[in-house]
Backbone as CSV, one residue per row, in Angstrom:
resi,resn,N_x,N_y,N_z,CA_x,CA_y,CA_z,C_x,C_y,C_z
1,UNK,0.842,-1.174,0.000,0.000,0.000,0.000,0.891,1.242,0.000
2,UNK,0.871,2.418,-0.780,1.398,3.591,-1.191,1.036,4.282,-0.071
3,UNK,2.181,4.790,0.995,2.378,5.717,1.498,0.982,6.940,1.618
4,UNK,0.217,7.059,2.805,-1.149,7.743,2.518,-0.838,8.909,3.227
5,UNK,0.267,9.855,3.741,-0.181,10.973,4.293,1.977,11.527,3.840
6,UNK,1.815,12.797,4.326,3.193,13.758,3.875,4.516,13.415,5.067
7,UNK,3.640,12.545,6.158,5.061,12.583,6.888,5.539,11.048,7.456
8,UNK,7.071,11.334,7.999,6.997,9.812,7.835,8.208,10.057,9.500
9,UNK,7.805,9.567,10.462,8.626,9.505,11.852,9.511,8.379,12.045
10,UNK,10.607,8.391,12.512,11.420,7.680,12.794,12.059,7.439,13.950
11,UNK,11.479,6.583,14.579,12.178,6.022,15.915,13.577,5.161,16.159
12,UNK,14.597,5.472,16.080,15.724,3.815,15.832,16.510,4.218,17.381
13,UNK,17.120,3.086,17.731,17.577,2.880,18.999,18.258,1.524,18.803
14,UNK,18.962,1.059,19.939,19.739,-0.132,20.190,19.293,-0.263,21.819
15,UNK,19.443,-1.555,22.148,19.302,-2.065,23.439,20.158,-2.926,23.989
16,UNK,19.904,-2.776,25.030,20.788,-3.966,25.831,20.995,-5.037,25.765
17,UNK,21.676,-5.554,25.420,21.514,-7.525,24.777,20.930,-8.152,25.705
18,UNK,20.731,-8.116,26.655,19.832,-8.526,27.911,18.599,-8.296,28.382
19,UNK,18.386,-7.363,27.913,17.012,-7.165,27.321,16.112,-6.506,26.047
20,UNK,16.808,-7.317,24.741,16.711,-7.503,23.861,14.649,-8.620,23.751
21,UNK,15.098,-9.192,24.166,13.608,-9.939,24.155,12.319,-9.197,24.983
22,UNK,13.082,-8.984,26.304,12.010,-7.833,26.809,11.386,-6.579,25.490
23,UNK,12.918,-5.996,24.847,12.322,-5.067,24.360,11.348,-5.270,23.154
24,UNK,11.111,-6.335,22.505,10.759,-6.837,21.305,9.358,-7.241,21.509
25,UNK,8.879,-7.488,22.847,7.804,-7.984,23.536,6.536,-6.866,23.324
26,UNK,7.344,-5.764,24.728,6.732,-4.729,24.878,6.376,-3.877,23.536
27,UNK,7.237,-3.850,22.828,7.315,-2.719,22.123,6.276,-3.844,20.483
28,UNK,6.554,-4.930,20.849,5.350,-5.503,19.401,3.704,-5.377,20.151
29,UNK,3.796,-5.443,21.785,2.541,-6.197,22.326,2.380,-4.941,23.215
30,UNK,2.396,-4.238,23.632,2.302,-2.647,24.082,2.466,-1.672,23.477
31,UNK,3.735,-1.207,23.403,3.953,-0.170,22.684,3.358,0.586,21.506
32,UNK,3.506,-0.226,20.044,2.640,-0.398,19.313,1.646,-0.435,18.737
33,UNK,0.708,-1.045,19.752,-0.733,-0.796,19.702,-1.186,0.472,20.560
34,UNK,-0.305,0.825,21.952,-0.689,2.465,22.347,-0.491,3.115,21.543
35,UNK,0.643,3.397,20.518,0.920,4.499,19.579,-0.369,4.407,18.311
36,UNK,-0.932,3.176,17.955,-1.706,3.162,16.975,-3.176,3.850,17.320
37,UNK,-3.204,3.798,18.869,-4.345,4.183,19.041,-4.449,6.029,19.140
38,UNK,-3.004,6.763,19.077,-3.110,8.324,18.739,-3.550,8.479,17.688
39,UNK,-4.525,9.578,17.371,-5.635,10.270,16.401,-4.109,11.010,15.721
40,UNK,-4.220,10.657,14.313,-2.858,10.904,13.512,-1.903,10.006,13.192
41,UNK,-1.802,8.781,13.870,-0.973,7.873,13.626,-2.009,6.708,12.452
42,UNK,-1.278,6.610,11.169,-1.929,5.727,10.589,-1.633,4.569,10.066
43,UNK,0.175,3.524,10.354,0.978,2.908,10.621,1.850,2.571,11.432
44,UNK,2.595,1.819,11.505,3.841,1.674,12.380,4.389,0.182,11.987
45,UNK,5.379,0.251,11.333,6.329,-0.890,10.847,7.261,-0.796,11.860
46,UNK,8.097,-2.137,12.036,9.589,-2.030,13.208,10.090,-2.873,11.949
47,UNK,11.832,-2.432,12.078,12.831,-2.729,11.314,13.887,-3.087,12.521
48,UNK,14.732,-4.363,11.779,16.198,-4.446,12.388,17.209,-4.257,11.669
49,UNK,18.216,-3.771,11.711,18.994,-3.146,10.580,19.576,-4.824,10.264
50,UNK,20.246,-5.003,9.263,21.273,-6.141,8.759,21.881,-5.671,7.988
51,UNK,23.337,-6.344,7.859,24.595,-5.540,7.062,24.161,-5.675,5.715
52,UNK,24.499,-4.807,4.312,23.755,-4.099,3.611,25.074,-4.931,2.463
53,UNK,24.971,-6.029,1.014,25.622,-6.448,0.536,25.157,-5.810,-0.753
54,UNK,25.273,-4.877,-1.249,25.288,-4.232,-3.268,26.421,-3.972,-4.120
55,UNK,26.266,-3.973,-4.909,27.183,-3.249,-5.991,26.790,-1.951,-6.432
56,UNK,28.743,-1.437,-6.119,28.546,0.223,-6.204,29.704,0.381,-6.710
57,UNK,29.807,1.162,-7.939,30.867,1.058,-9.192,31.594,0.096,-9.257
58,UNK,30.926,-0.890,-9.509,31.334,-2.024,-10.454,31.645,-3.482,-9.100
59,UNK,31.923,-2.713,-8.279,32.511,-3.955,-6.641,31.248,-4.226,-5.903
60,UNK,31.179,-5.606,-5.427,30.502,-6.073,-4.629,30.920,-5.856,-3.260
61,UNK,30.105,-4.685,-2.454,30.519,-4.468,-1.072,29.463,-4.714,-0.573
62,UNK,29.958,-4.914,1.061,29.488,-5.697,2.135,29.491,-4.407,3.097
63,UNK,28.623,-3.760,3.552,28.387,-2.157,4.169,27.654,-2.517,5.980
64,UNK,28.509,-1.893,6.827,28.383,-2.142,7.977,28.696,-1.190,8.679
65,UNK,27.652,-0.670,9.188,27.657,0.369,9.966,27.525,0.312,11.774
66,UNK,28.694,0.377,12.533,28.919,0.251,13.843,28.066,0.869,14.439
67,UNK,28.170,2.204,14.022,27.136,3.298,15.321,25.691,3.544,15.237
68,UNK,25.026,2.376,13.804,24.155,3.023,13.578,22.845,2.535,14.497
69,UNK,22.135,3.034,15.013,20.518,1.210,15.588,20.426,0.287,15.314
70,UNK,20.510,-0.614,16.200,19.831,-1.966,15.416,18.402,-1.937,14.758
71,UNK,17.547,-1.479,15.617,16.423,-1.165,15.471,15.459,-0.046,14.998
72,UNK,14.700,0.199,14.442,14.010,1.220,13.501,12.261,1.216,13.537
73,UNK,11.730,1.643,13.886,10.290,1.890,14.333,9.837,3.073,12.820
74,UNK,9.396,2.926,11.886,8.697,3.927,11.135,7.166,4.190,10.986
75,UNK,6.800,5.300,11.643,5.614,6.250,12.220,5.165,6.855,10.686
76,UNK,4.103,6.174,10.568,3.276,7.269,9.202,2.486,8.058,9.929
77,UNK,2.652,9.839,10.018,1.330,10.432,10.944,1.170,11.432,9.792
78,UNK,-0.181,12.113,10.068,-0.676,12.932,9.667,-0.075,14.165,9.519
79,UNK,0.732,14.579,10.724,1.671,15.803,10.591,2.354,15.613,11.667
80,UNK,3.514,16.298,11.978,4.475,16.774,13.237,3.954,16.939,14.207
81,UNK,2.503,17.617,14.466,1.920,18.212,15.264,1.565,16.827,16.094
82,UNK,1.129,15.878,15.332,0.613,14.142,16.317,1.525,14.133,17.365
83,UNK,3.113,14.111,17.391,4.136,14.301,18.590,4.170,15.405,19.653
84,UNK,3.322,16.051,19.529,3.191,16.470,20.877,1.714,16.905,20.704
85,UNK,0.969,16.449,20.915,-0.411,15.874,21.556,-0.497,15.515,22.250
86,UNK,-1.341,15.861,23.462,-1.662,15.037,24.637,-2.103,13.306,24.474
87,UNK,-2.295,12.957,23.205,-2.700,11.293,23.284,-1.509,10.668,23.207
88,UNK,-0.977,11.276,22.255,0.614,11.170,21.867,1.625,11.221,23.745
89,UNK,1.351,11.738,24.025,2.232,12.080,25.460,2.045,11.194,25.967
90,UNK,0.322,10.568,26.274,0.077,9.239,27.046,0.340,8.420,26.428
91,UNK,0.153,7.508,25.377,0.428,6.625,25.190,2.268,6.365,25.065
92,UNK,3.035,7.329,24.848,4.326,7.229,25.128,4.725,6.377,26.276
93,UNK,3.889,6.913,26.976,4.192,6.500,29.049,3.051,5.286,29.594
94,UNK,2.535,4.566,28.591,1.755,2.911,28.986,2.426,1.951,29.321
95,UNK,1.994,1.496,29.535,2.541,-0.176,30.005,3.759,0.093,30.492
96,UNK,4.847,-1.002,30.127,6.118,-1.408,30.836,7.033,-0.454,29.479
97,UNK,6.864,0.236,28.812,7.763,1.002,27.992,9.014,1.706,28.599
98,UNK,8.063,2.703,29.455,8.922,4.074,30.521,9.655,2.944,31.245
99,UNK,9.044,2.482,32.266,9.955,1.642,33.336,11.108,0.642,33.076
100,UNK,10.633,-0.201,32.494,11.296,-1.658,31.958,11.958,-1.672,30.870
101,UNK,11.797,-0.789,29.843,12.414,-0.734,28.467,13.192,0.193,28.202
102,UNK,12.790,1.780,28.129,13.151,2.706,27.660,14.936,3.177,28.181
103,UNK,14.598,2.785,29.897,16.012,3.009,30.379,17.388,1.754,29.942
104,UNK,16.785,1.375,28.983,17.544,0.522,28.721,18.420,0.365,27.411
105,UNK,17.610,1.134,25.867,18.010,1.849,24.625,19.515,2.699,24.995
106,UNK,19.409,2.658,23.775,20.899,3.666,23.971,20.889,4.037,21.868
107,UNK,21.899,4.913,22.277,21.579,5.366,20.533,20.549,5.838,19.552
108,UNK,19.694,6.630,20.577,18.332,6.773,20.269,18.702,8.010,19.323
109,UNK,17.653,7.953,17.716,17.580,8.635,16.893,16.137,9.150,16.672
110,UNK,15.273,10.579,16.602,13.982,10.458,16.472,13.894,11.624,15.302
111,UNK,13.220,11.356,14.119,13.364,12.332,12.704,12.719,12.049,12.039
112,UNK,12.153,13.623,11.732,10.770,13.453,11.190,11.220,13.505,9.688
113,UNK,10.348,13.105,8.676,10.705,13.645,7.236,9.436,14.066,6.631
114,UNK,9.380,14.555,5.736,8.365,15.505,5.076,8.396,14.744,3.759
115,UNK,7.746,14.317,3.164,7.870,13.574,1.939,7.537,14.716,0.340
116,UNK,8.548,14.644,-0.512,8.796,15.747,-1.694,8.401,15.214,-2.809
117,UNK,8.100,13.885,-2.869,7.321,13.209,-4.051,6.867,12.144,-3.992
């Protein structure tokens, strides 16, 4: 399905290898479904990065990026404005996210994009 609104949010982060399963839990079986339920949110895909193998002038490279997230959350909303909304604020802070998970990320990236075509 083609992309239905102008903006596109980006959540990526890395976690603790130790609570790696915790975070995968919460964030498919909580998280997720609180954010779907903000007025403006009209997706939410999660990504894990994996090392990136193409050809680029003429060589087959193998592309690996150390510092970047493992992980990638992409937010289709209606506009910028959905992130700071009061539904938006609560559902941030449900379940076991704040407590159990969040202090636990590291490398957190959050960026919005505006889509040009």
């Amino acid at each position: 399905m083609p992309m239905q609104t102008r903006f596109l949010f980006t959540a990526a982060m890395s976690v603790r290898p130790d609570k790696e399963a915790l975070f995968n839990e919460v964030y498919d079986k909580e998280h997720v479904p609180a954010l779907l339920t903000v007025p403006g949110v009209i997706a939410v895909a999660r990504f894990k990065s994996e090392p990136v193998t193409m050809m680029i002038g003429g060589e087959r490279k193998t592309i690996v990026i150390e510092s970047e997230p493992a992980y990638n959350a992409l937010y289709e909303v209606e506009s910028p404005a959905v992130l700071v909304s009061d539904a938006w604020a609560k559902a941030v802070e449900e379940g076991r996210w704040a407590e159990h998970v969040r202090p636990y990320t590291m490398n957190r990236r959050h960026v919005m994009y505006r889509r040009i075509s």
